[in-house]
C-alpha positions as CSV (number, residue, x, y, z in Angstrom):
1,X,24.5,-191.5,115.0
2,X,21.7,-192.9,112.8
3,X,21.9,-195.9,110.4
4,X,24.1,-195.6,107.4
5,X,23.6,-196.2,103.7
6,X,25.6,-195.8,100.6
7,X,23.6,-194.8,97.5
8,X,25.1,-195.1,94.0
9,X,24.0,-192.8,91.2
10,X,23.1,-190.3,93.9
11,X,23.6,-187.1,91.9
12,X,20.4,-187.2,90.0
13,X,17.1,-188.9,89.4
14,X,16.0,-191.7,91.6
15,X,19.3,-191.8,93.4
16,X,19.1,-188.1,94.3
17,X,15.4,-188.5,95.5
18,X,16.4,-191.5,97.6
19,X,19.4,-189.8,99.1
20,X,17.3,-186.8,100.1
21,X,14.6,-189.0,101.6
22,X,17.1,-190.9,103.7
23,X,18.8,-187.8,104.9
24,X,15.5,-186.3,105.9
25,X,14.8,-189.5,107.8
26,X,18.0,-189.0,109.8
27,X,20.2,-191.6,108.1
28,X,23.9,-191.1,107.4
29,X,24.2,-191.2,103.6
30,X,27.2,-191.9,101.4
31,X,26.7,-190.3,98.0
32,X,28.4,-192.1,95.1
33,X,28.4,-190.6,91.6
34,X,30.9,-189.9,88.9
35,X,30.6,-186.1,89.3
36,X,31.3,-184.4,92.6
37,X,29.4,-181.2,92.0
38,X,25.8,-182.7,92.2
39,X,26.8,-184.7,95.3
40,X,28.2,-181.6,97.0
41,X,25.0,-179.7,96.2
42,X,23.1,-182.3,98.2
43,X,25.6,-182.4,101.0
44,X,25.4,-178.6,101.3
45,X,21.7,-178.9,102.1
46,X,21.8,-181.7,104.6
47,X,23.7,-182.8,107.6
48,X,24.8,-186.5,107.5
49,X,25.8,-186.6,103.8
50,X,29.2,-188.0,102.9
51,X,30.4,-187.1,99.3
52,X,32.1,-190.1,97.7
53,X,32.7,-189.3,94.0
54,X,33.8,-192.4,92.0
55,X,33.0,-194.5,89.0
56,X,31.2,-197.7,90.0
57,X,33.1,-199.7,87.4
58,X,36.4,-198.8,89.2
59,X,36.9,-201.5,91.9
60,X,39.7,-199.7,93.6
61,X,37.8,-196.4,93.8
62,X,34.7,-198.2,95.1
63,X,36.6,-200.0,97.8
64,X,38.1,-196.6,98.8
65,X,34.7,-195.0,99.0
66,X,33.3,-197.8,101.2
67,X,36.4,-197.6,103.4
68,X,35.7,-193.9,103.8
69,X,32.1,-194.7,104.9
70,X,33.3,-197.2,107.5
71,X,35.9,-194.7,108.7
72,X,33.2,-192.0,109.1
73,X,30.3,-194.1,110.6
74,X,32.0,-197.2,112.0
75,X,29.8,-199.5,109.9
76,X,27.7,-199.7,106.8
77,X,24.1,-200.7,107.3
78,X,22.8,-200.6,103.8
79,X,23.6,-200.2,100.1
80,X,21.2,-199.0,97.4
81,X,22.8,-200.3,94.2
82,X,21.1,-197.7,91.9
83,X,23.7,-196.5,89.4
84,X,22.8,-197.5,85.8
85,X,22.4,-196.4,82.2
86,X,20.4,-197.3,79.1
87,X,21.1,-197.5,75.4
88,X,19.1,-195.6,72.9
89,X,16.3,-197.8,71.6
90,X,17.3,-199.9,68.6
91,X,17.1,-203.4,67.3
92,X,20.1,-205.7,68.0
93,X,21.7,-205.2,64.5
94,X,21.7,-201.4,65.1
95,X,23.4,-201.6,68.5
96,X,27.1,-201.1,68.6
97,X,29.0,-203.7,70.5
98,X,30.7,-200.9,72.5
99,X,27.3,-199.7,73.7
100,X,26.4,-203.2,74.8
101,X,29.6,-203.6,76.7
102,X,29.3,-200.1,78.4
103,X,25.7,-200.8,79.5
104,X,26.7,-204.2,81.0
105,X,29.8,-202.8,82.5
106,X,27.9,-200.1,84.4
107,X,24.6,-201.9,85.2
108,X,26.0,-205.4,86.0
109,X,29.7,-205.1,86.7
110,X,29.2,-201.9,88.6
111,X,26.4,-203.4,90.7
112,X,28.6,-206.5,91.3
113,X,31.6,-204.3,92.4
114,X,29.5,-202.2,94.8
115,X,27.7,-205.3,96.2
116,X,31.0,-207.0,96.7
117,X,32.4,-204.0,98.6
118,X,29.2,-203.8,100.8
119,X,29.1,-207.6,101.4
120,X,32.7,-207.7,102.6
121,X,32.3,-204.9,105.1
122,X,28.9,-206.1,106.3
123,X,30.4,-209.6,106.9
124,X,33.4,-208.2,108.8
125,X,31.6,-205.6,111.0
126,X,30.3,-206.2,114.5
127,X,27.4,-206.8,114.9
128,X,27.6,-208.6,111.6
129,X,25.1,-208.0,108.8
130,X,23.4,-205.4,106.6
131,X,21.1,-204.9,103.6
132,X,21.7,-204.6,99.9
133,X,18.9,-203.2,97.7
134,X,19.3,-203.6,94.0
135,X,17.6,-201.3,91.5
136,X,16.0,-203.7,89.0
137,X,13.4,-202.5,86.5
138,X,10.1,-203.5,85.0
139,X,12.4,-204.5,82.2
140,X,13.7,-207.3,84.4
141,X,10.3,-208.9,83.7
142,X,8.8,-207.5,80.5
143,X,11.0,-205.5,78.0
144,X,10.3,-202.5,75.9
145,X,11.0,-202.5,72.2
146,X,14.6,-201.9,71.3
147,X,16.1,-202.5,74.8
148,X,18.2,-205.6,74.5
149,X,21.3,-204.3,76.4
150,X,19.3,-202.7,79.2
151,X,16.8,-205.6,79.5
152,X,19.6,-208.2,79.6
153,X,21.4,-206.2,82.3
154,X,18.3,-206.0,84.5
155,X,17.6,-209.7,84.2
156,X,21.2,-210.1,85.4
157,X,20.4,-207.9,88.4
158,X,17.6,-210.3,89.4
159,X,20.1,-213.1,89.3
160,X,22.5,-211.0,91.4
161,X,19.7,-210.3,93.9
162,X,18.7,-214.0,94.3
163,X,22.3,-215.2,94.7
164,X,23.2,-212.4,97.2
165,X,20.1,-213.3,99.2
166,X,21.2,-216.9,99.5
167,X,24.9,-216.2,100.1
168,X,24.1,-213.5,102.7
169,X,22.0,-215.7,104.9
170,X,24.8,-217.0,107.1
171,X,26.1,-213.5,107.7
172,X,22.8,-211.7,108.4
173,X,23.1,-209.8,105.0
174,X,19.7,-209.4,103.4
175,X,19.2,-208.5,99.8
176,X,16.1,-207.3,97.9
177,X,15.2,-205.7,94.6
178,X,13.0,-202.8,93.6
179,X,11.6,-202.8,90.1
180,X,10.6,-199.3,89.1
181,X,8.3,-198.0,86.4
182,X,8.3,-194.5,84.9
183,X,9.1,-192.1,87.7
184,X,9.1,-188.3,87.2
185,X,12.8,-187.6,87.2
186,X,14.4,-184.8,85.2
187,X,15.1,-187.2,82.3
188,X,11.6,-188.7,82.2
189,X,10.0,-185.2,82.6
190,X,11.9,-184.0,79.5
191,X,11.0,-187.1,77.5
192,X,7.3,-186.7,78.4
193,X,7.3,-183.0,77.5
194,X,8.9,-183.8,74.1
195,X,6.3,-186.5,73.4
196,X,3.4,-184.3,74.3
197,X,4.8,-181.5,72.2
198,X,4.9,-183.9,69.3
199,X,1.4,-185.1,69.9
200,X,2.7,-188.6,70.9
201,X,1.4,-190.8,73.6
202,X,3.6,-191.2,76.7
203,X,3.2,-193.9,79.4
204,X,1.8,-192.6,82.7
205,X,4.4,-191.6,85.3
206,X,4.5,-191.4,89.1
207,X,6.1,-188.9,91.5
208,X,9.7,-190.1,92.2
209,X,9.0,-189.5,95.9
210,X,7.0,-192.8,95.8
211,X,10.2,-194.6,94.8
212,X,12.2,-192.9,97.5
213,X,9.6,-193.8,100.2
214,X,9.6,-197.4,99.0
215,X,13.4,-197.8,99.2
216,X,13.4,-196.2,102.6
217,X,10.7,-198.7,103.8
218,X,12.8,-201.6,102.4
219,X,16.0,-200.4,104.1
220,X,14.3,-199.6,107.5
221,X,13.1,-203.2,108.1
222,X,14.9,-205.2,110.8
223,X,17.2,-207.7,109.3
224,X,14.9,-210.6,110.2
225,X,12.5,-209.2,107.6
226,X,13.1,-208.5,104.0
227,X,11.2,-207.2,100.9
228,X,12.6,-209.7,98.4
229,X,11.0,-208.1,95.3
230,X,8.9,-204.9,95.1
231,X,7.4,-203.4,91.9
232,X,6.4,-199.8,92.1
233,X,4.9,-197.9,89.2
234,X,2.2,-195.6,88.0
235,X,-1.1,-197.4,88.4
236,X,-2.1,-197.1,84.7
237,X,1.4,-197.8,83.3
238,X,1.0,-200.7,80.8
239,X,3.0,-203.3,82.7
240,X,0.3,-205.9,83.2
241,X,-0.7,-206.9,79.6
242,X,2.5,-205.5,78.1
243,X,4.1,-208.8,77.3
């Protein structure tokens, strides 16, 4: 049996692309998402996929999903903490408090809950250790206009990554973060098409496969090596010079 990883937000976009890349590489992959149907569609095409539908903000459901992974594989080698959401662009006075709370709940609390579940099992398993990869964002460094909830959440992910890296050292638990620019997921493709149809400029994008190969590289390193932070984006995306 190959190495094992749990991927959150695995039903679409970056999570789906990463899940497929890991499965093609021979990994055992636990697919976490709120809706079972997209996860089951991936599992129908690949051996080695374990469907684990749950909400990442539900601690009991997340613990049950991780327990199912351990029962299936004997251990969990990696977690890709990918599930997240954004809030429609607006200035702070136009953002509902409920939208702020939901964004922080999914992006920060959900990542905490999943990292907590992974850490506990990696600490207890024999041999001890594993790897947690958090999905940050270019917004963890330089924000877009109207992105206060999302940007704040991604700055929090950087703090989570740094603290996990430190706390995991005694237990051979490595933690890194990938900060991703515009990748050609279904959502981004639709936004780009809408912008082009309206004659508006849209930032350059890259194939989502480059994100998947980058996460696979990070996860495949031996535990004595770690990619602490990686930024992957379209070469001409206005990141340098944006702030």
